């Protein structure tokens, strides 16, 4: 990964931090997108200790703000010419309903919409890289989604795991639609499930399912193991041409849910995201 630049969102903790460490070890210049300055500095120091080449850099942004997402992308474009790998990893399960700074349900705003806008804004640097890769960290929980696009931005009833599953289906729908749209550019786009990993995930949630997850923590994969699929997709020569796929925790391509292949659903979601972000995002349409 020498001379490659990689941006990882949610790099201050969990799978994102493990991914950033793994990439830095392999020689990449890693840019850590984090929201909390203190945690960002700790993560930067941790990654720096393992960096084989360029020291890591930090961009601060709260992905719950579309303005912050735009500023973060602008900062990246000012400081770097090209982006070889973008890893949209940041995500959360929120125990109670909250809204983003833009008045959008927070889980969807952070887990999906921020990645949509960040990818759009960074596209010039990804195109300049020649054969860039975009990874969207989804979850196998996307299979449980009963996605209702009419209520995505402002669900009338809030269920933490349902809105989480919806946001993760959105990640997969977006990945397939974007992969098709960018197929002529050399940019490869894939989605992945990192496994069930012992991280800070769901820390703010106290329902039975979250409590059970925390109780079973010792049986779960480690963050390093959870980073395995992202690292493989970011670095493997064998996967350099693979696009529009969904990968399991062992970096094997697997089928995602039936609705994730619904191109009408993907198109409608795309329009909602464009409208919520107040801008168009026009890679040419194509079959997923
Ligand atoms: N853990 C699992 O079992 C599992 C399973 C399937 C999929 N995933 C997915 O894996 C990804 C990483 O999750 P994780 O398990 O590593 O969780 P984690 O340990 O809680 O890490 C989440 C990261 O996202 C960041 N983040 C959250 N909200 C943010 C915001 N508004 N702005 C900027 N950054 C924000 C967090 O920043 P702070 O450090 O500031 O909180 C943290 O760096 C997520 O997309 C999650 O959905 C996880």
mmCIF file of C-alpha atoms and ligand atoms in Angstrom:
data_model
loop_
_atom_site.group_PDB
_atom_site.id
_atom_site.type_symbol
_atom_site.label_atom_id
_atom_site.label_comp_id
_atom_site.label_asym_id
_atom_site.label_seq_id
_atom_site.Cartn_x
_atom_site.Cartn_y
_atom_site.Cartn_z
ATOM 1 C CA UNK A 1 0.000 0.000 0.000
ATOM 2 C CA UNK A 2 3.035 2.312 -0.225
ATOM 3 C CA UNK A 3 2.142 5.670 -1.784
ATOM 4 C CA UNK A 4 -1.587 4.905 -1.471
ATOM 5 C CA UNK A 5 -3.895 7.227 0.411
ATOM 6 C CA UNK A 6 -6.809 5.758 2.335
ATOM 7 C CA UNK A 7 -9.569 7.579 4.194
ATOM 8 C CA UNK A 8 -11.333 5.639 6.967
ATOM 9 C CA UNK A 9 -14.419 7.080 8.668
ATOM 10 C CA UNK A 10 -15.091 6.093 12.269
ATOM 11 C CA UNK A 11 -11.366 5.489 12.707
ATOM 12 C CA UNK A 12 -11.298 6.455 16.393
ATOM 13 C CA UNK A 13 -12.558 3.104 17.684
ATOM 14 C CA UNK A 14 -13.520 -0.488 16.970
ATOM 15 C CA UNK A 15 -13.300 -1.883 13.471
ATOM 16 C CA UNK A 16 -12.342 1.468 11.919
ATOM 17 C CA UNK A 17 -9.339 1.900 14.202
ATOM 18 C CA UNK A 18 -8.225 -1.701 13.580
ATOM 19 C CA UNK A 19 -8.618 -1.128 9.832
ATOM 20 C CA UNK A 20 -6.581 2.079 9.982
ATOM 21 C CA UNK A 21 -3.809 0.303 11.935
ATOM 22 C CA UNK A 22 -3.736 -2.561 9.446
ATOM 23 C CA UNK A 23 -3.501 -0.223 6.471
ATOM 24 C CA UNK A 24 -0.785 1.916 8.056
ATOM 25 C CA UNK A 25 1.217 -1.250 8.802
ATOM 26 C CA UNK A 26 1.000 -2.078 5.122
ATOM 27 C CA UNK A 27 2.506 1.309 4.205
ATOM 28 C CA UNK A 28 -0.587 3.355 3.315
ATOM 29 C CA UNK A 29 -0.978 7.011 4.200
ATOM 30 C CA UNK A 30 -4.081 6.747 6.364
ATOM 31 C CA UNK A 31 -6.438 9.656 6.937
ATOM 32 C CA UNK A 32 -8.577 9.149 10.028
ATOM 33 C CA UNK A 33 -11.965 10.835 9.896
ATOM 34 C CA UNK A 34 -13.109 11.221 13.513
ATOM 35 C CA UNK A 35 -15.571 13.411 15.408
ATOM 36 C CA UNK A 36 -14.023 13.587 18.860
ATOM 37 C CA UNK A 37 -10.712 15.521 18.980
ATOM 38 C CA UNK A 38 -9.407 13.648 22.047
ATOM 39 C CA UNK A 39 -10.190 10.187 20.650
ATOM 40 C CA UNK A 40 -8.864 11.276 17.258
ATOM 41 C CA UNK A 41 -5.515 12.230 18.769
ATOM 42 C CA UNK A 42 -5.309 8.912 20.655
ATOM 43 C CA UNK A 43 -6.126 7.018 17.465
ATOM 44 C CA UNK A 44 -3.580 9.036 15.492
ATOM 45 C CA UNK A 45 -0.865 8.202 18.043
ATOM 46 C CA UNK A 46 -1.840 4.493 18.042
ATOM 47 C CA UNK A 47 -1.779 4.256 14.263
ATOM 48 C CA UNK A 48 1.465 6.288 14.070
ATOM 49 C CA UNK A 49 3.252 3.717 16.237
ATOM 50 C CA UNK A 50 2.516 1.044 13.649
ATOM 51 C CA UNK A 51 2.812 3.073 10.459
ATOM 52 C CA UNK A 52 5.353 1.604 8.052
ATOM 53 C CA UNK A 53 5.565 4.714 5.896
ATOM 54 C CA UNK A 54 3.689 8.025 5.989
ATOM 55 C CA UNK A 55 2.350 9.073 9.404
ATOM 56 C CA UNK A 56 -1.438 9.110 9.753
ATOM 57 C CA UNK A 57 -3.387 12.353 9.521
ATOM 58 C CA UNK A 58 -6.706 13.377 11.053
ATOM 59 C CA UNK A 59 -9.730 15.160 9.639
ATOM 60 C CA UNK A 60 -12.324 16.119 12.241
ATOM 61 C CA UNK A 61 -15.991 15.932 11.296
ATOM 62 C CA UNK A 62 -19.277 14.976 12.884
ATOM 63 C CA UNK A 63 -21.035 12.846 10.292
ATOM 64 C CA UNK A 64 -24.342 13.862 11.843
ATOM 65 C CA UNK A 65 -23.919 17.166 10.016
ATOM 66 C CA UNK A 66 -24.006 17.447 6.230
ATOM 67 C CA UNK A 67 -22.087 20.715 6.515
ATOM 68 C CA UNK A 68 -19.330 18.896 8.414
ATOM 69 C CA UNK A 69 -19.264 16.176 5.751
ATOM 70 C CA UNK A 70 -18.796 18.808 3.049
ATOM 71 C CA UNK A 71 -16.073 20.599 5.027
ATOM 72 C CA UNK A 72 -14.260 17.307 5.652
ATOM 73 C CA UNK A 73 -14.296 16.489 1.936
ATOM 74 C CA UNK A 74 -13.100 20.018 1.080
ATOM 75 C CA UNK A 75 -10.256 19.651 3.568
ATOM 76 C CA UNK A 76 -9.276 16.313 2.051
ATOM 77 C CA UNK A 77 -9.325 17.752 -1.484
ATOM 78 C CA UNK A 78 -7.174 20.715 -0.382
ATOM 79 C CA UNK A 79 -4.578 18.481 1.255
ATOM 80 C CA UNK A 80 -4.435 15.444 -1.036
ATOM 81 C CA UNK A 81 -4.501 15.070 -4.798
ATOM 82 C CA UNK A 82 -5.908 11.559 -4.937
ATOM 83 C CA UNK A 83 -7.745 9.040 -2.839
ATOM 84 C CA UNK A 84 -6.997 5.365 -3.488
ATOM 85 C CA UNK A 85 -9.394 3.834 -0.965
ATOM 86 C CA UNK A 86 -12.432 5.306 0.776
ATOM 87 C CA UNK A 87 -13.824 3.210 3.631
ATOM 88 C CA UNK A 88 -17.259 4.366 4.790
ATOM 89 C CA UNK A 89 -17.073 2.583 8.117
ATOM 90 C CA UNK A 90 -18.558 4.921 10.748
ATOM 91 C CA UNK A 91 -21.862 3.775 12.118
ATOM 92 C CA UNK A 92 -23.916 3.403 15.245
ATOM 93 C CA UNK A 93 -27.037 1.880 16.735
ATOM 94 C CA UNK A 94 -28.885 4.519 18.736
ATOM 95 C CA UNK A 95 -31.034 3.352 21.641
ATOM 96 C CA UNK A 96 -33.441 6.243 21.403
ATOM 97 C CA UNK A 97 -34.659 8.440 18.589
ATOM 98 C CA UNK A 98 -32.475 11.424 17.887
ATOM 99 C CA UNK A 99 -32.112 13.660 14.880
ATOM 100 C CA UNK A 100 -29.026 14.843 13.067
ATOM 101 C CA UNK A 101 -28.150 18.526 12.909
ATOM 102 C CA UNK A 102 -30.090 18.569 9.645
ATOM 103 C CA UNK A 103 -33.244 17.215 11.298
ATOM 104 C CA UNK A 104 -32.884 13.710 9.839
ATOM 105 C CA UNK A 105 -33.203 10.542 11.913
ATOM 106 C CA UNK A 106 -29.681 10.080 13.267
ATOM 107 C CA UNK A 107 -29.036 6.417 12.394
ATOM 108 C CA UNK A 108 -29.862 6.909 8.732
ATOM 109 C CA UNK A 109 -28.034 10.259 8.684
ATOM 110 C CA UNK A 110 -24.750 8.876 10.050
ATOM 111 C CA UNK A 111 -24.818 5.269 8.811
ATOM 112 C CA UNK A 112 -25.874 6.050 5.273
ATOM 113 C CA UNK A 113 -26.465 9.630 4.197
ATOM 114 C CA UNK A 114 -23.070 10.893 5.377
ATOM 115 C CA UNK A 115 -21.305 8.189 3.356
ATOM 116 C CA UNK A 116 -23.399 9.019 0.293
ATOM 117 C CA UNK A 117 -22.431 12.690 0.454
ATOM 118 C CA UNK A 118 -18.802 12.058 1.408
ATOM 119 C CA UNK A 119 -18.399 9.706 -1.551
ATOM 120 C CA UNK A 120 -19.955 12.259 -3.895
ATOM 121 C CA UNK A 121 -17.734 15.058 -2.665
ATOM 122 C CA UNK A 122 -14.570 12.950 -2.839
ATOM 123 C CA UNK A 123 -15.269 11.572 -6.315
ATOM 124 C CA UNK A 124 -12.739 13.884 -8.068
ATOM 125 C CA UNK A 125 -9.906 12.534 -5.888
ATOM 126 C CA UNK A 126 -11.123 8.946 -6.355
ATOM 127 C CA UNK A 127 -11.211 9.393 -10.139
ATOM 128 C CA UNK A 128 -7.689 10.864 -10.083
ATOM 129 C CA UNK A 129 -6.410 7.737 -8.312
ATOM 130 C CA UNK A 130 -7.134 5.759 -11.484
ATOM 131 C CA UNK A 131 -8.316 2.525 -9.894
ATOM 132 C CA UNK A 132 -9.752 3.548 -6.538
ATOM 133 C CA UNK A 133 -11.783 1.344 -4.246
ATOM 134 C CA UNK A 134 -14.822 2.313 -2.176
ATOM 135 C CA UNK A 135 -15.896 0.051 0.689
ATOM 136 C CA UNK A 136 -19.178 0.460 2.500
ATOM 137 C CA UNK A 137 -19.257 -1.300 5.852
ATOM 138 C CA UNK A 138 -22.768 -2.716 6.055
ATOM 139 C CA UNK A 139 -24.009 -5.586 8.207
ATOM 140 C CA UNK A 140 -25.765 -8.915 7.766
ATOM 141 C CA UNK A 141 -28.572 -7.285 9.746
ATOM 142 C CA UNK A 142 -29.518 -5.596 6.453
ATOM 143 C CA UNK A 143 -31.318 -8.891 5.757
ATOM 144 C CA UNK A 144 -33.890 -7.982 8.439
ATOM 145 C CA UNK A 145 -34.782 -4.630 6.911
ATOM 146 C CA UNK A 146 -38.368 -3.870 5.908
ATOM 147 C CA UNK A 147 -37.295 -0.644 4.243
ATOM 148 C CA UNK A 148 -40.010 1.996 3.964
ATOM 149 C CA UNK A 149 -38.574 4.833 1.925
ATOM 150 C CA UNK A 150 -41.528 7.132 2.683
ATOM 151 C CA UNK A 151 -40.551 7.249 6.342
ATOM 152 C CA UNK A 152 -36.793 6.910 6.129
ATOM 153 C CA UNK A 153 -35.868 10.448 7.165
ATOM 154 C CA UNK A 154 -38.512 10.730 9.864
ATOM 155 C CA UNK A 155 -39.880 7.341 10.990
ATOM 156 C CA UNK A 156 -43.227 7.645 12.843
ATOM 157 C CA UNK A 157 -42.298 4.846 15.284
ATOM 158 C CA UNK A 158 -38.753 4.274 16.428
ATOM 159 C CA UNK A 159 -37.193 0.865 16.798
ATOM 160 C CA UNK A 160 -33.414 1.057 17.137
ATOM 161 C CA UNK A 161 -32.653 -2.282 15.448
ATOM 162 C CA UNK A 162 -35.135 -1.714 12.599
ATOM 163 C CA UNK A 163 -33.756 1.673 11.641
ATOM 164 C CA UNK A 164 -30.245 0.226 11.970
ATOM 165 C CA UNK A 165 -31.109 -2.677 9.643
ATOM 166 C CA UNK A 166 -32.674 -0.207 7.190
ATOM 167 C CA UNK A 167 -29.538 1.944 7.162
ATOM 168 C CA UNK A 168 -27.421 -1.137 6.454
ATOM 169 C CA UNK A 169 -29.666 -2.201 3.561
ATOM 170 C CA UNK A 170 -29.242 1.327 2.214
ATOM 171 C CA UNK A 171 -25.458 0.776 2.292
ATOM 172 C CA UNK A 172 -25.814 -2.304 0.087
ATOM 173 C CA UNK A 173 -28.341 -0.736 -2.328
ATOM 174 C CA UNK A 174 -26.034 2.276 -2.658
ATOM 175 C CA UNK A 175 -22.965 0.092 -3.248
ATOM 176 C CA UNK A 176 -24.560 -1.822 -6.129
ATOM 177 C CA UNK A 177 -26.000 1.309 -7.758
ATOM 178 C CA UNK A 178 -22.708 3.193 -7.412
ATOM 179 C CA UNK A 179 -20.660 0.244 -8.683
ATOM 180 C CA UNK A 180 -22.793 0.142 -11.826
ATOM 181 C CA UNK A 181 -22.600 3.904 -12.277
ATOM 182 C CA UNK A 182 -18.821 4.004 -11.882
ATOM 183 C CA UNK A 183 -18.020 0.843 -13.837
ATOM 184 C CA UNK A 184 -16.371 2.818 -16.658
ATOM 185 C CA UNK A 185 -14.185 4.857 -14.317
ATOM 186 C CA UNK A 186 -12.027 2.074 -12.857
ATOM 187 C CA UNK A 187 -13.452 2.767 -9.398
ATOM 188 C CA UNK A 188 -14.563 -0.409 -7.631
ATOM 189 C CA UNK A 189 -17.340 -0.356 -5.063
ATOM 190 C CA UNK A 190 -18.248 -3.140 -2.645
ATOM 191 C CA UNK A 191 -20.186 -3.633 0.579
ATOM 192 C CA UNK A 192 -19.270 -5.923 3.428
ATOM 193 C CA UNK A 193 -20.269 -7.501 6.708
ATOM 194 C CA UNK A 194 -17.400 -7.363 9.238
ATOM 195 C CA UNK A 195 -18.773 -10.151 11.440
ATOM 196 C CA UNK A 196 -20.198 -9.755 14.924
ATOM 197 C CA UNK A 197 -17.423 -7.892 16.651
ATOM 198 C CA UNK A 198 -16.697 -6.864 20.258
ATOM 199 C CA UNK A 199 -16.553 -3.084 19.912
ATOM 200 C CA UNK A 200 -18.282 -0.069 21.446
ATOM 201 C CA UNK A 201 -21.134 -0.709 19.017
ATOM 202 C CA UNK A 202 -24.627 -0.331 20.584
ATOM 203 C CA UNK A 203 -23.112 1.096 23.773
ATOM 204 C CA UNK A 204 -25.918 3.651 24.042
ATOM 205 C CA UNK A 205 -28.653 1.060 23.715
ATOM 206 C CA UNK A 206 -30.199 -0.876 26.614
ATOM 207 C CA UNK A 207 -32.815 -3.101 24.980
ATOM 208 C CA UNK A 208 -32.645 -6.893 25.457
ATOM 209 C CA UNK A 209 -30.832 -7.471 22.209
ATOM 210 C CA UNK A 210 -28.110 -4.927 22.982
ATOM 211 C CA UNK A 211 -27.706 -6.296 26.515
ATOM 212 C CA UNK A 212 -27.429 -9.848 25.157
ATOM 213 C CA UNK A 213 -24.804 -8.691 22.671
ATOM 214 C CA UNK A 214 -22.762 -7.106 25.453
ATOM 215 C CA UNK A 215 -23.143 -10.195 27.659
ATOM 216 C CA UNK A 216 -21.809 -12.376 24.839
ATOM 217 C CA UNK A 217 -18.918 -10.022 24.198
ATOM 218 C CA UNK A 218 -16.243 -12.604 24.999
ATOM 219 C CA UNK A 219 -17.581 -14.911 22.241
ATOM 220 C CA UNK A 220 -17.408 -12.237 19.542
ATOM 221 C CA UNK A 221 -14.670 -11.481 17.051
ATOM 222 C CA UNK A 222 -11.938 -9.045 18.039
ATOM 223 C CA UNK A 223 -11.746 -5.660 16.256
ATOM 224 C CA UNK A 224 -8.626 -6.894 14.421
ATOM 225 C CA UNK A 225 -10.578 -9.873 13.177
ATOM 226 C CA UNK A 226 -13.507 -7.556 12.304
ATOM 227 C CA UNK A 227 -11.145 -5.484 10.150
ATOM 228 C CA UNK A 228 -10.096 -8.514 8.128
ATOM 229 C CA UNK A 229 -12.649 -8.119 5.346
ATOM 230 C CA UNK A 230 -12.086 -4.355 4.965
ATOM 231 C CA UNK A 231 -8.323 -4.899 4.814
ATOM 232 C CA UNK A 232 -8.659 -7.641 2.225
ATOM 233 C CA UNK A 233 -10.991 -5.589 0.036
ATOM 234 C CA UNK A 234 -8.753 -2.527 0.344
ATOM 235 C CA UNK A 235 -5.491 -4.250 -0.458
ATOM 236 C CA UNK A 236 -5.909 -7.562 -2.283
ATOM 237 C CA UNK A 237 -4.665 -7.685 -5.878
ATOM 238 C CA UNK A 238 -7.003 -10.607 -6.506
ATOM 239 C CA UNK A 239 -9.980 -8.357 -5.706
ATOM 240 C CA UNK A 240 -8.754 -5.339 -7.690
ATOM 241 C CA UNK A 241 -11.349 -5.758 -10.437
ATOM 242 C CA UNK A 242 -14.241 -6.963 -8.286
ATOM 243 C CA UNK A 243 -17.106 -4.499 -8.003
ATOM 244 C CA UNK A 244 -20.762 -4.483 -7.016
ATOM 245 C CA UNK A 245 -20.419 -7.372 -4.565
ATOM 246 C CA UNK A 246 -21.222 -8.087 -0.947
ATOM 247 C CA UNK A 247 -18.596 -9.833 1.180
ATOM 248 C CA UNK A 248 -18.861 -11.786 4.410
ATOM 249 C CA UNK A 249 -16.550 -11.479 7.407
ATOM 250 C CA UNK A 250 -14.042 -13.825 5.785
ATOM 251 C CA UNK A 251 -13.914 -11.668 2.650
ATOM 252 C CA UNK A 252 -15.855 -14.188 0.597
ATOM 253 C CA UNK A 253 -18.391 -12.824 -1.890
ATOM 254 C CA UNK A 254 -21.905 -13.885 -0.866
ATOM 255 C CA UNK A 255 -25.421 -12.961 -1.929
ATOM 256 C CA UNK A 256 -27.042 -10.164 0.004
ATOM 257 C CA UNK A 257 -30.785 -9.964 0.702
ATOM 258 C CA UNK A 258 -33.269 -10.178 -2.176
ATOM 259 C CA UNK A 259 -34.360 -6.546 -1.756
ATOM 260 C CA UNK A 260 -30.757 -5.324 -1.963
ATOM 261 C CA UNK A 261 -30.836 -6.244 -5.672
ATOM 262 C CA UNK A 262 -34.003 -4.207 -6.332
ATOM 263 C CA UNK A 263 -32.732 -1.543 -8.723
ATOM 264 C CA UNK A 264 -35.982 0.488 -8.508
ATOM 265 C CA UNK A 265 -35.555 0.632 -4.742
ATOM 266 C CA UNK A 266 -31.919 1.678 -5.175
ATOM 267 C CA UNK A 267 -32.940 4.409 -7.609
ATOM 268 C CA UNK A 268 -35.641 5.742 -5.285
ATOM 269 C CA UNK A 269 -33.208 5.727 -2.353
ATOM 270 C CA UNK A 270 -30.652 7.576 -4.457
ATOM 271 C CA UNK A 271 -33.201 10.328 -5.196
ATOM 272 C CA UNK A 272 -34.061 10.649 -1.495
ATOM 273 C CA UNK A 273 -30.381 11.011 -0.645
ATOM 274 C CA UNK A 274 -29.838 13.610 -3.361
ATOM 275 C CA UNK A 275 -32.818 15.581 -2.126
ATOM 276 C CA UNK A 276 -31.744 15.342 1.551
ATOM 277 C CA UNK A 277 -28.237 16.505 0.626
ATOM 278 C CA UNK A 278 -29.559 19.228 -1.679
ATOM 279 C CA UNK A 279 -27.395 18.164 -4.626
ATOM 280 C CA UNK A 280 -27.396 15.745 -7.510
ATOM 281 C CA UNK A 281 -24.979 12.835 -7.709
ATOM 282 C CA UNK A 282 -24.739 11.676 -11.277
ATOM 283 C CA UNK A 283 -22.602 8.690 -12.058
ATOM 284 C CA UNK A 284 -24.352 7.257 -15.129
ATOM 285 C CA UNK A 285 -27.089 4.726 -14.319
ATOM 286 C CA UNK A 286 -26.443 1.077 -15.122
ATOM 287 C CA UNK A 287 -27.658 -2.387 -14.248
ATOM 288 C CA UNK A 288 -26.667 -3.529 -10.776
HETATM 289 N N1 LIG B 1 -19.573 -4.474 15.844
HETATM 290 C C1 LIG B 1 -20.314 -5.284 15.091
HETATM 291 O O1 LIG B 1 -20.658 -6.408 15.503
HETATM 292 C C2 LIG B 1 -20.747 -4.873 13.720
HETATM 293 C C3 LIG B 1 -21.460 -5.810 12.941
HETATM 294 C C4 LIG B 1 -21.851 -5.445 11.662
HETATM 295 C C5 LIG B 1 -21.545 -4.184 11.179
HETATM 296 N N2 LIG B 1 -20.864 -3.293 11.960
HETATM 297 C C6 LIG B 1 -20.559 -1.971 11.399
HETATM 298 O O2 LIG B 1 -19.183 -1.715 11.535
HETATM 299 C C7 LIG B 1 -18.969 -0.298 11.559
HETATM 300 C C8 LIG B 1 -18.024 0.060 12.691
HETATM 301 O O3 LIG B 1 -18.680 -0.243 13.917
HETATM 302 P P1 LIG B 1 -17.898 -0.704 15.239
HETATM 303 O O4 LIG B 1 -18.455 -2.018 15.632
HETATM 304 O O5 LIG B 1 -16.436 -0.558 15.063
HETATM 305 O O6 LIG B 1 -18.480 0.363 16.275
HETATM 306 P P2 LIG B 1 -17.719 1.408 17.244
HETATM 307 O O7 LIG B 1 -16.624 0.736 17.990
HETATM 308 O O8 LIG B 1 -18.819 2.051 18.029
HETATM 309 O O9 LIG B 1 -17.079 2.455 16.238
HETATM 310 C C9 LIG B 1 -17.896 3.302 15.488
HETATM 311 C C10 LIG B 1 -17.071 4.436 14.921
HETATM 312 O O10 LIG B 1 -17.947 5.328 14.215
HETATM 313 C C11 LIG B 1 -17.748 6.633 14.739
HETATM 314 N N3 LIG B 1 -18.938 7.467 14.659
HETATM 315 C C12 LIG B 1 -20.175 7.209 15.160
HETATM 316 N N4 LIG B 1 -20.982 8.268 14.950
HETATM 317 C C13 LIG B 1 -20.232 9.220 14.325
HETATM 318 C C14 LIG B 1 -20.488 10.521 13.859
HETATM 319 N N5 LIG B 1 -21.681 11.125 14.041
HETATM 320 N N6 LIG B 1 -19.496 11.209 13.242
HETATM 321 C C15 LIG B 1 -18.273 10.641 13.087
HETATM 322 N N7 LIG B 1 -17.967 9.405 13.522
HETATM 323 C C16 LIG B 1 -18.936 8.705 14.129
HETATM 324 C C17 LIG B 1 -17.342 6.414 16.200
HETATM 325 O O11 LIG B 1 -16.750 7.585 16.710
HETATM 326 P P3 LIG B 1 -16.568 7.805 18.317
HETATM 327 O O12 LIG B 1 -15.330 7.029 18.680
HETATM 328 O O13 LIG B 1 -16.415 9.278 18.440
HETATM 329 O O14 LIG B 1 -17.796 7.263 18.966
HETATM 330 C C18 LIG B 1 -16.383 5.246 16.028
HETATM 331 O O15 LIG B 1 -15.128 5.676 15.570
HETATM 332 C C19 LIG B 1 -20.350 0.339 11.672
HETATM 333 O O16 LIG B 1 -20.759 0.800 10.409
HETATM 334 C C20 LIG B 1 -21.243 -0.822 12.123
HETATM 335 O O17 LIG B 1 -22.567 -0.643 11.683
HETATM 336 C C21 LIG B 1 -20.454 -3.614 13.222
#
